[in-house]
PDB file of C-alpha atoms in Angstrom:
ATOM      1  CA  MET A  21     -62.163 -74.843 -75.194  1.00 78.00           C
ATOM      2  CA  ASP A  22     -65.774 -75.993 -75.322  1.00 89.00           C
ATOM      3  CA  LEU A  23     -68.773 -73.719 -74.853  1.00 93.00           C
ATOM      4  CA  THR A  24     -72.298 -75.029 -74.585  1.00 95.00           C
ATOM      5  CA  THR A  25     -74.896 -72.784 -76.201  1.00 94.00           C
ATOM      6  CA  ARG A  26     -78.606 -72.378 -75.479  1.00 94.00           C
ATOM      7  CA  GLU A  27     -81.238 -69.826 -76.358  1.00 94.00           C
ATOM      8  CA  GLU A  28     -83.554 -68.884 -73.496  1.00 94.00           C
ATOM      9  CA  GLY A  29     -86.252 -66.331 -74.293  1.00 91.00           C
ATOM     10  CA  GLY A  30     -84.107 -64.428 -76.758  1.00 93.00           C
ATOM     11  CA  VAL A  31     -81.009 -64.581 -74.559  1.00 96.00           C
ATOM     12  CA  LEU A  32     -77.956 -66.507 -75.711  1.00 96.00           C
ATOM     13  CA  VAL A  33     -76.712 -68.526 -72.732  1.00 97.00           C
ATOM     14  CA  LEU A  34     -73.078 -69.542 -73.097  1.00 96.00           C
ATOM     15  CA  GLU A  35     -71.448 -71.910 -70.656  1.00 97.00           C
ATOM     16  CA  PRO A  36     -67.721 -72.721 -70.716  1.00 97.00           C
ATOM     17  CA  VAL A  37     -67.152 -76.399 -70.060  1.00 95.00           C
ATOM     18  CA  ASP A  38     -63.492 -75.911 -69.125  1.00 94.00           C
ATOM     19  CA  ARG A  39     -62.724 -75.230 -65.472  1.00 96.00           C
ATOM     20  CA  ARG A  40     -59.911 -72.737 -66.054  1.00 97.00           C
ATOM     21  CA  LEU A  41     -60.036 -69.550 -68.131  1.00 97.00           C
ATOM     22  CA  ASP A  42     -56.360 -68.628 -68.098  1.00 98.00           C
ATOM     23  CA  ALA A  43     -53.787 -67.316 -70.552  1.00 98.00           C
ATOM     24  CA  HIS A  44     -53.414 -70.729 -72.150  1.00 97.00           C
ATOM     25  CA  ALA A  45     -57.167 -71.111 -72.700  1.00 97.00           C
ATOM     26  CA  ALA A  46     -57.869 -67.460 -73.553  1.00 97.00           C
ATOM     27  CA  PRO A  47     -57.209 -67.445 -77.339  1.00 97.00           C
ATOM     28  CA  ALA A  48     -59.542 -70.396 -77.997  1.00 96.00           C
ATOM     29  CA  PHE A  49     -62.101 -69.021 -75.526  1.00 96.00           C
ATOM     30  CA  LYS A  50     -62.121 -65.695 -77.368  1.00 97.00           C
ATOM     31  CA  THR A  51     -62.491 -67.326 -80.783  1.00 96.00           C
ATOM     32  CA  GLN A  52     -65.381 -69.495 -79.596  1.00 94.00           C
ATOM     33  CA  LEU A  53     -67.110 -66.745 -77.657  1.00 94.00           C
ATOM     34  CA  LEU A  54     -67.055 -64.185 -80.459  1.00 95.00           C
ATOM     35  CA  ALA A  55     -68.146 -66.769 -83.042  1.00 94.00           C
ATOM     36  CA  ARG A  56     -71.149 -67.815 -80.930  1.00 91.00           C
ATOM     37  CA  ILE A  57     -72.096 -64.188 -80.370  1.00 91.00           C
ATOM     38  CA  ASP A  58     -71.905 -63.424 -84.085  1.00 92.00           C
ATOM     39  CA  ALA A  59     -74.128 -66.420 -84.836  1.00 89.00           C
ATOM     40  CA  GLY A  60     -76.734 -65.681 -82.188  1.00 78.00           C
ATOM     41  CA  SER A  61     -78.472 -63.095 -80.089  1.00 83.00           C
ATOM     42  CA  ARG A  62     -77.009 -59.734 -79.070  1.00 92.00           C
ATOM     43  CA  ARG A  63     -78.177 -60.446 -75.522  1.00 96.00           C
ATOM     44  CA  VAL A  64     -75.670 -62.783 -73.905  1.00 97.00           C
ATOM     45  CA  LEU A  65     -75.575 -64.456 -70.503  1.00 98.00           C
ATOM     46  CA  LEU A  66     -72.277 -66.113 -69.651  1.00 98.00           C
ATOM     47  CA  ASN A  67     -72.854 -68.882 -67.132  1.00 98.00           C
ATOM     48  CA  LEU A  68     -69.583 -69.488 -65.262  1.00 98.00           C
ATOM     49  CA  HIS A  69     -70.737 -72.144 -62.818  1.00 97.00           C
ATOM     50  CA  ASN A  70     -68.221 -74.709 -64.146  1.00 97.00           C
ATOM     51  CA  VAL A  71     -65.300 -72.296 -63.933  1.00 98.00           C
ATOM     52  CA  VAL A  72     -63.107 -72.498 -60.842  1.00 97.00           C
ATOM     53  CA  PHE A  73     -60.382 -70.103 -61.985  1.00 98.00           C
ATOM     54  CA  VAL A  74     -60.221 -66.954 -64.122  1.00 98.00           C
ATOM     55  CA  ASP A  75     -57.073 -64.895 -64.559  1.00 98.00           C
ATOM     56  CA  SER A  76     -56.584 -61.485 -66.164  1.00 98.00           C
ATOM     57  CA  SER A  77     -56.378 -63.049 -69.634  1.00 98.00           C
ATOM     58  CA  GLY A  78     -59.754 -64.739 -69.165  1.00 98.00           C
ATOM     59  CA  LEU A  79     -61.254 -61.483 -67.927  1.00 98.00           C
ATOM     60  CA  GLY A  80     -59.795 -59.723 -70.951  1.00 98.00           C
ATOM     61  CA  VAL A  81     -61.710 -62.073 -73.236  1.00 98.00           C
ATOM     62  CA  ILE A  82     -64.976 -61.254 -71.456  1.00 98.00           C
ATOM     63  CA  VAL A  83     -64.271 -57.527 -71.836  1.00 97.00           C
ATOM     64  CA  SER A  84     -63.480 -58.133 -75.486  1.00 97.00           C
ATOM     65  CA  ALA A  85     -66.864 -59.829 -75.942  1.00 97.00           C
ATOM     66  CA  LEU A  86     -68.607 -56.930 -74.225  1.00 96.00           C
ATOM     67  CA  LYS A  87     -66.941 -54.470 -76.593  1.00 95.00           C
ATOM     68  CA  HIS A  88     -67.685 -56.726 -79.556  1.00 95.00           C
ATOM     69  CA  LEU A  89     -71.386 -56.575 -78.730  1.00 95.00           C
ATOM     70  CA  GLY A  90     -71.250 -52.787 -78.645  1.00 93.00           C
ATOM     71  CA  ARG A  91     -73.909 -50.501 -77.250  1.00 90.00           C
ATOM     72  CA  GLU A  92     -76.734 -52.347 -79.001  1.00 89.00           C
ATOM     73  CA  GLY A  93     -75.851 -55.582 -77.189  1.00 94.00           C
ATOM     74  CA  GLU A  94     -75.753 -56.761 -73.590  1.00 96.00           C
ATOM     75  CA  LEU A  95     -73.462 -59.183 -71.790  1.00 97.00           C
ATOM     76  CA  LYS A  96     -74.048 -60.375 -68.257  1.00 98.00           C
ATOM     77  CA  VAL A  97     -72.459 -63.053 -66.080  1.00 98.00           C
ATOM     78  CA  CYS A  98     -74.146 -65.549 -63.800  1.00 98.00           C
ATOM     79  CA  ALA A  99     -73.278 -68.233 -61.257  1.00 98.00           C
ATOM     80  CA  PRO A 100     -69.634 -67.310 -60.670  1.00 98.00           C
ATOM     81  CA  GLN A 101     -67.841 -69.140 -57.897  1.00 97.00           C
ATOM     82  CA  ALA A 102     -66.572 -66.914 -55.081  1.00 97.00           C
ATOM     83  CA  ALA A 103     -62.998 -66.629 -56.378  1.00 96.00           C
ATOM     84  CA  VAL A 104     -64.228 -65.784 -59.866  1.00 98.00           C
ATOM     85  CA  ARG A 105     -66.600 -63.133 -58.543  1.00 97.00           C
ATOM     86  CA  SER A 106     -63.676 -61.632 -56.614  1.00 97.00           C
ATOM     87  CA  MET A 107     -61.813 -61.118 -59.889  1.00 97.00           C
ATOM     88  CA  PHE A 108     -64.601 -58.925 -61.234  1.00 97.00           C
ATOM     89  CA  GLU A 109     -64.668 -56.953 -57.986  1.00 97.00           C
ATOM     90  CA  LEU A 110     -60.887 -56.494 -57.704  1.00 97.00           C
ATOM     91  CA  THR A 111     -60.712 -55.153 -61.250  1.00 97.00           C
ATOM     92  CA  ARG A 112     -63.960 -53.169 -60.799  1.00 96.00           C
ATOM     93  CA  LEU A 113     -65.394 -54.811 -63.909  1.00 97.00           C
ATOM     94  CA  HIS A 114     -68.518 -55.621 -61.888  1.00 96.00           C
ATOM     95  CA  ARG A 115     -69.378 -51.944 -62.405  1.00 95.00           C
ATOM     96  CA  VAL A 116     -69.867 -52.519 -66.131  1.00 95.00           C
ATOM     97  CA  ILE A 117     -70.806 -56.218 -66.293  1.00 97.00           C
ATOM     98  CA  GLY A 118     -73.929 -57.314 -64.453  1.00 97.00           C
ATOM     99  CA  ILE A 119     -73.242 -60.317 -62.235  1.00 98.00           C
ATOM    100  CA  PHE A 120     -76.045 -62.558 -60.953  1.00 98.00           C
ATOM    101  CA  GLU A 121     -76.052 -65.398 -58.475  1.00 98.00           C
ATOM    102  CA  THR A 122     -78.111 -67.753 -60.621  1.00 98.00           C
ATOM    103  CA  GLU A 123     -78.935 -68.239 -64.282  1.00 98.00           C
ATOM    104  CA  ALA A 124     -82.612 -67.585 -63.499  1.00 97.00           C
ATOM    105  CA  ASP A 125     -81.715 -64.218 -61.949  1.00 98.00           C
ATOM    106  CA  GLY A 126     -79.552 -63.370 -64.937  1.00 98.00           C
ATOM    107  CA  LEU A 127     -82.277 -64.240 -67.431  1.00 97.00           C
ATOM    108  CA  LYS A 128     -84.820 -62.273 -65.430  1.00 97.00           C
ATOM    109  CA  SER A 129     -82.588 -59.178 -65.575  1.00 97.00           C
ATOM    110  CA  PHE A 130     -82.834 -59.063 -69.368  1.00 94.00           C
ATOM    111  CA  ALA A 131     -86.612 -58.863 -69.131  1.00 83.00           C
ATOM    112  CA  ALA A 132     -86.500 -56.007 -66.641  1.00 71.00           C
TER     113      ALA A 132
ATOM    114  CA  MET B   7     -39.196 -74.708 -39.123  1.00 82.00           C
ATOM    115  CA  GLU B   8     -38.446 -73.553 -42.649  1.00 94.00           C
ATOM    116  CA  ARG B   9     -39.341 -75.602 -45.725  1.00 96.00           C
ATOM    117  CA  ARG B  10     -38.225 -74.946 -49.297  1.00 97.00           C
ATOM    118  CA  LEU B  11     -39.213 -76.091 -52.760  1.00 96.00           C
ATOM    119  CA  ALA B  12     -37.856 -75.058 -56.167  1.00 98.00           C
ATOM    120  CA  LEU B  13     -39.431 -75.732 -59.555  1.00 98.00           C
ATOM    121  CA  MET B  14     -37.899 -75.280 -62.995  1.00 98.00           C
ATOM    122  CA  VAL B  15     -40.708 -74.431 -65.390  1.00 98.00           C
ATOM    123  CA  GLY B  16     -40.565 -74.601 -69.177  1.00 97.00           C
ATOM    124  CA  LEU B  17     -41.491 -71.382 -70.958  1.00 97.00           C
ATOM    125  CA  ALA B  18     -44.898 -72.497 -72.212  1.00 97.00           C
ATOM    126  CA  LEU B  19     -48.296 -71.235 -71.063  1.00 97.00           C
ATOM    127  CA  GLU B  20     -49.676 -74.760 -70.667  1.00 97.00           C
ATOM    128  CA  ASN B  21     -47.182 -75.288 -67.838  1.00 98.00           C
ATOM    129  CA  VAL B  22     -48.706 -72.513 -65.747  1.00 98.00           C
ATOM    130  CA  ALA B  23     -51.671 -74.686 -64.728  1.00 97.00           C
ATOM    131  CA  LEU B  24     -49.184 -77.245 -63.384  1.00 97.00           C
ATOM    132  CA  VAL B  25     -47.493 -74.545 -61.333  1.00 98.00           C
ATOM    133  CA  ALA B  26     -50.907 -73.430 -60.109  1.00 98.00           C
ATOM    134  CA  ALA B  27     -51.647 -76.971 -58.919  1.00 98.00           C
ATOM    135  CA  ALA B  28     -48.363 -77.076 -57.001  1.00 97.00           C
ATOM    136  CA  VAL B  29     -48.939 -73.646 -55.457  1.00 98.00           C
ATOM    137  CA  ARG B  30     -52.497 -74.567 -54.526  1.00 97.00           C
ATOM    138  CA  GLY B  31     -51.279 -77.740 -52.838  1.00 97.00           C
ATOM    139  CA  VAL B  32     -48.705 -75.877 -50.768  1.00 97.00           C
ATOM    140  CA  CYS B  33     -51.187 -73.145 -49.865  1.00 97.00           C
ATOM    141  CA  LEU B  34     -53.857 -75.637 -48.786  1.00 97.00           C
ATOM    142  CA  GLU B  35     -51.306 -77.107 -46.412  1.00 96.00           C
ATOM    143  CA  TYR B  36     -50.128 -73.837 -44.883  1.00 96.00           C
ATOM    144  CA  LEU B  37     -52.803 -71.147 -45.362  1.00 96.00           C
ATOM    145  CA  LYS B  38     -56.418 -70.784 -44.347  1.00 94.00           C
ATOM    146  CA  ALA B  39     -58.570 -72.123 -47.184  1.00 94.00           C
ATOM    147  CA  ASP B  40     -60.160 -68.764 -47.994  1.00 93.00           C
ATOM    148  CA  GLY B  41     -56.757 -67.246 -48.764  1.00 95.00           C
ATOM    149  CA  VAL B  42     -55.714 -69.898 -51.260  1.00 97.00           C
ATOM    150  CA  PRO B  43     -57.498 -68.723 -54.459  1.00 97.00           C
ATOM    151  CA  MET B  44     -55.969 -65.249 -54.373  1.00 97.00           C
ATOM    152  CA  VAL B  45     -52.431 -66.595 -53.868  1.00 98.00           C
ATOM    153  CA  GLU B  46     -53.009 -69.001 -56.751  1.00 98.00           C
ATOM    154  CA  LEU B  47     -54.195 -66.033 -58.834  1.00 98.00           C
ATOM    155  CA  ALA B  48     -51.090 -63.976 -58.020  1.00 98.00           C
ATOM    156  CA  LEU B  49     -48.756 -66.843 -58.874  1.00 98.00           C
ATOM    157  CA  VAL B  50     -50.577 -67.613 -62.123  1.00 98.00           C
ATOM    158  CA  GLU B  51     -50.284 -63.956 -63.147  1.00 98.00           C
ATOM    159  CA  ALA B  52     -46.604 -63.858 -62.175  1.00 98.00           C
ATOM    160  CA  CYS B  53     -45.782 -67.137 -63.925  1.00 98.00           C
ATOM    161  CA  THR B  54     -47.732 -66.167 -67.059  1.00 98.00           C
ATOM    162  CA  ASN B  55     -45.651 -62.992 -67.208  1.00 97.00           C
ATOM    163  CA  ALA B  56     -42.486 -65.038 -66.644  1.00 97.00           C
ATOM    164  CA  VAL B  57     -43.342 -67.290 -69.586  1.00 97.00           C
ATOM    165  CA  ARG B  58     -44.133 -64.363 -71.857  1.00 96.00           C
ATOM    166  CA  HIS B  59     -41.114 -62.271 -70.851  1.00 95.00           C
ATOM    167  CA  GLY B  60     -38.752 -65.232 -70.987  1.00 93.00           C
ATOM    168  CA  ALA B  61     -39.993 -66.495 -74.339  1.00 94.00           C
ATOM    169  CA  ARG B  62     -39.789 -62.990 -75.824  1.00 93.00           C
ATOM    170  CA  ALA B  63     -36.200 -62.475 -74.644  1.00 93.00           C
ATOM    171  CA  GLY B  64     -35.130 -65.900 -75.918  1.00 92.00           C
ATOM    172  CA  ARG B  65     -32.196 -66.262 -73.517  1.00 89.00           C
ATOM    173  CA  ALA B  66     -33.353 -69.408 -71.701  1.00 91.00           C
ATOM    174  CA  GLU B  67     -35.900 -72.199 -71.907  1.00 96.00           C
ATOM    175  CA  THR B  68     -37.086 -72.156 -68.294  1.00 97.00           C
ATOM    176  CA  PHE B  69     -37.836 -69.912 -65.352  1.00 98.00           C
ATOM    177  CA  ARG B  70     -37.506 -70.799 -61.665  1.00 98.00           C
ATOM    178  CA  LEU B  71     -40.112 -70.686 -58.924  1.00 98.00           C
ATOM    179  CA  GLU B  72     -38.885 -70.965 -55.348  1.00 98.00           C
ATOM    180  CA  ILE B  73     -41.300 -71.476 -52.483  1.00 98.00           C
ATOM    181  CA  ARG B  74     -40.326 -70.978 -48.853  1.00 98.00           C
ATOM    182  CA  VAL B  75     -42.590 -71.630 -45.911  1.00 97.00           C
ATOM    183  CA  ASP B  76     -41.920 -70.633 -42.337  1.00 96.00           C
ATOM    184  CA  ALA B  77     -44.028 -69.994 -39.275  1.00 95.00           C
ATOM    185  CA  ALA B  78     -44.886 -66.466 -40.362  1.00 96.00           C
ATOM    186  CA  ALA B  79     -45.428 -66.543 -44.125  1.00 97.00           C
ATOM    187  CA  LEU B  80     -45.272 -68.183 -47.507  1.00 98.00           C
ATOM    188  CA  GLU B  81     -42.679 -66.592 -49.769  1.00 98.00           C
ATOM    189  CA  PHE B  82     -42.489 -67.082 -53.534  1.00 98.00           C
ATOM    190  CA  LEU B  83     -39.606 -66.024 -55.774  1.00 98.00           C
ATOM    191  CA  VAL B  84     -40.230 -65.975 -59.520  1.00 98.00           C
ATOM    192  CA  VAL B  85     -36.881 -65.726 -61.275  1.00 98.00           C
ATOM    193  CA  GLU B  86     -37.156 -65.275 -65.015  1.00 96.00           C
ATOM    194  CA  PRO B  87     -34.777 -64.447 -67.839  1.00 93.00           C
ATOM    195  CA  GLY B  88     -36.794 -61.727 -69.564  1.00 94.00           C
ATOM    196  CA  ASP B  89     -36.018 -58.079 -70.174  1.00 95.00           C
ATOM    197  CA  ALA B  90     -36.525 -55.576 -67.347  1.00 96.00           C
ATOM    198  CA  TYR B  91     -40.014 -54.134 -66.984  1.00 96.00           C
ATOM    199  CA  ASP B  92     -41.841 -51.537 -64.912  1.00 96.00           C
ATOM    200  CA  PHE B  93     -43.497 -53.415 -62.060  1.00 97.00           C
ATOM    201  CA  ASP B  94     -43.862 -50.609 -59.552  1.00 97.00           C
ATOM    202  CA  GLY B  95     -45.518 -48.204 -61.988  1.00 97.00           C
ATOM    203  CA  ARG B  96     -48.371 -50.476 -63.037  1.00 96.00           C
ATOM    204  CA  GLN B  97     -51.741 -49.392 -61.659  1.00 97.00           C
ATOM    205  CA  MET B  98     -55.160 -51.033 -61.975  1.00 97.00           C
ATOM    206  CA  PRO B  99     -56.629 -49.859 -65.308  1.00 96.00           C
ATOM    207  CA  ALA B 100     -59.571 -47.488 -65.027  1.00 94.00           C
ATOM    208  CA  VAL B 101     -62.966 -49.032 -65.737  1.00 93.00           C
ATOM    209  CA  ASP B 102     -65.564 -46.595 -67.023  1.00 85.00           C
ATOM    210  CA  GLY B 103     -68.881 -47.948 -68.217  1.00 78.00           C
ATOM    211  CA  ASP B 104     -69.573 -44.755 -70.165  1.00 81.00           C
ATOM    212  CA  ALA B 105     -66.576 -45.379 -72.416  1.00 87.00           C
ATOM    213  CA  LEU B 106     -67.248 -48.893 -73.694  1.00 90.00           C
ATOM    214  CA  GLU B 107     -64.717 -48.698 -76.508  1.00 90.00           C
ATOM    215  CA  ALA B 108     -61.986 -47.700 -74.056  1.00 93.00           C
ATOM    216  CA  LEU B 109     -62.558 -50.529 -71.580  1.00 95.00           C
ATOM    217  CA  PRO B 110     -59.226 -52.228 -70.912  1.00 96.00           C
ATOM    218  CA  GLU B 111     -58.798 -55.800 -72.123  1.00 96.00           C
ATOM    219  CA  GLY B 112     -55.395 -56.146 -70.477  1.00 96.00           C
ATOM    220  CA  GLY B 113     -53.081 -54.611 -67.932  1.00 97.00           C
ATOM    221  CA  PHE B 114     -54.790 -56.169 -64.903  1.00 98.00           C
ATOM    222  CA  GLY B 115     -52.160 -58.808 -64.100  1.00 98.00           C
ATOM    223  CA  ILE B 116     -49.528 -56.891 -62.131  1.00 98.00           C
ATOM    224  CA  PRO B 117     -52.067 -54.710 -60.275  1.00 98.00           C
ATOM    225  CA  LEU B 118     -53.904 -57.897 -59.253  1.00 98.00           C
ATOM    226  CA  ILE B 119     -50.670 -59.358 -57.882  1.00 98.00           C
ATOM    227  CA  LYS B 120     -50.107 -56.210 -55.829  1.00 98.00           C
ATOM    228  CA  ALA B 121     -53.711 -56.206 -54.623  1.00 97.00           C
ATOM    229  CA  VAL B 122     -53.839 -59.748 -53.283  1.00 97.00           C
ATOM    230  CA  MET B 123     -50.354 -60.340 -51.843  1.00 98.00           C
ATOM    231  CA  ASP B 124     -49.016 -58.865 -48.594  1.00 98.00           C
ATOM    232  CA  VAL B 125     -45.641 -58.206 -50.230  1.00 98.00           C
ATOM    233  CA  ALA B 126     -44.907 -57.816 -53.935  1.00 98.00           C
ATOM    234  CA  GLU B 127     -41.379 -56.639 -54.740  1.00 98.00           C
ATOM    235  CA  TYR B 128     -39.622 -56.536 -58.087  1.00 98.00           C
ATOM    236  CA  ARG B 129     -35.847 -56.410 -58.542  1.00 98.00           C
ATOM    237  CA  ARG B 130     -33.600 -56.599 -61.567  1.00 98.00           C
ATOM    238  CA  ILE B 131     -30.540 -58.678 -60.698  1.00 97.00           C
ATOM    239  CA  GLY B 132     -28.011 -59.030 -63.508  1.00 96.00           C
ATOM    240  CA  ASP B 133     -29.973 -60.224 -66.519  1.00 93.00           C
ATOM    241  CA  VAL B 134     -32.910 -61.736 -64.644  1.00 96.00           C
ATOM    242  CA  ASN B 135     -36.117 -60.388 -63.130  1.00 97.00           C
ATOM    243  CA  VAL B 136     -36.858 -61.454 -59.564  1.00 98.00           C
ATOM    244  CA  LEU B 137     -40.364 -61.080 -58.224  1.00 98.00           C
ATOM    245  CA  ARG B 138     -40.773 -61.711 -54.501  1.00 98.00           C
ATOM    246  CA  LEU B 139     -44.307 -62.355 -53.300  1.00 98.00           C
ATOM    247  CA  CYS B 140     -45.291 -63.033 -49.696  1.00 98.00           C
ATOM    248  CA  LYS B 141     -48.491 -63.998 -47.932  1.00 98.00           C
ATOM    249  CA  ARG B 142     -48.701 -63.978 -44.164  1.00 97.00           C
ATOM    250  CA  ARG B 143     -50.027 -67.178 -42.601  1.00 94.00           C
TER     251      ARG B 143
END
């Protein structure tokens, strides 16, 4: 599981390179995600534009990261493909994780 | 005309992506394109559970996926050698943004299956679990 990492205006932008975030990928995804968060900003934007498939295990890792950040941190998601966005809506996690169409929109939301 | 396919799948999570590719291929042939991702999701969740249940029980090294296509629907049977479990009682976990620490990290799989398939039926037959999932064409 590879994650690219960038810092944009105080926001840690993390981008999974792998196309599938499933139960097989989830343990390594979680390890990488939490390690990058611990090493960087408490404001995190997860750019999912490469990801074509997320299952409940992949979603669980994102929830885990949100909880890991705690109330002093923020985690948002940007650029999900339609099927990935549907996962957040079906599970109602879009109520607690901000989802933005583009990375620019996501970054802008942190400044608001 | 009815068409059938059966796959024997080793009880390892890395095999689930292979099953997903097969399911996606069948669905692209017989469903409208916008319905394919949710069927793939349901089958990935079902097969992930089959791997976990089967590996935990330790009674076999594979589970079986049967796919049947007819004019009306796609039907999937996931037959796995795990212990019995409560399929019907699983509900979508509550998500409450005011209780961050209590947000669920799991428990979404079976409710997602129920949400996206037209039919989702669980039966215990002898010492195997049989999950029947259908999607109308």
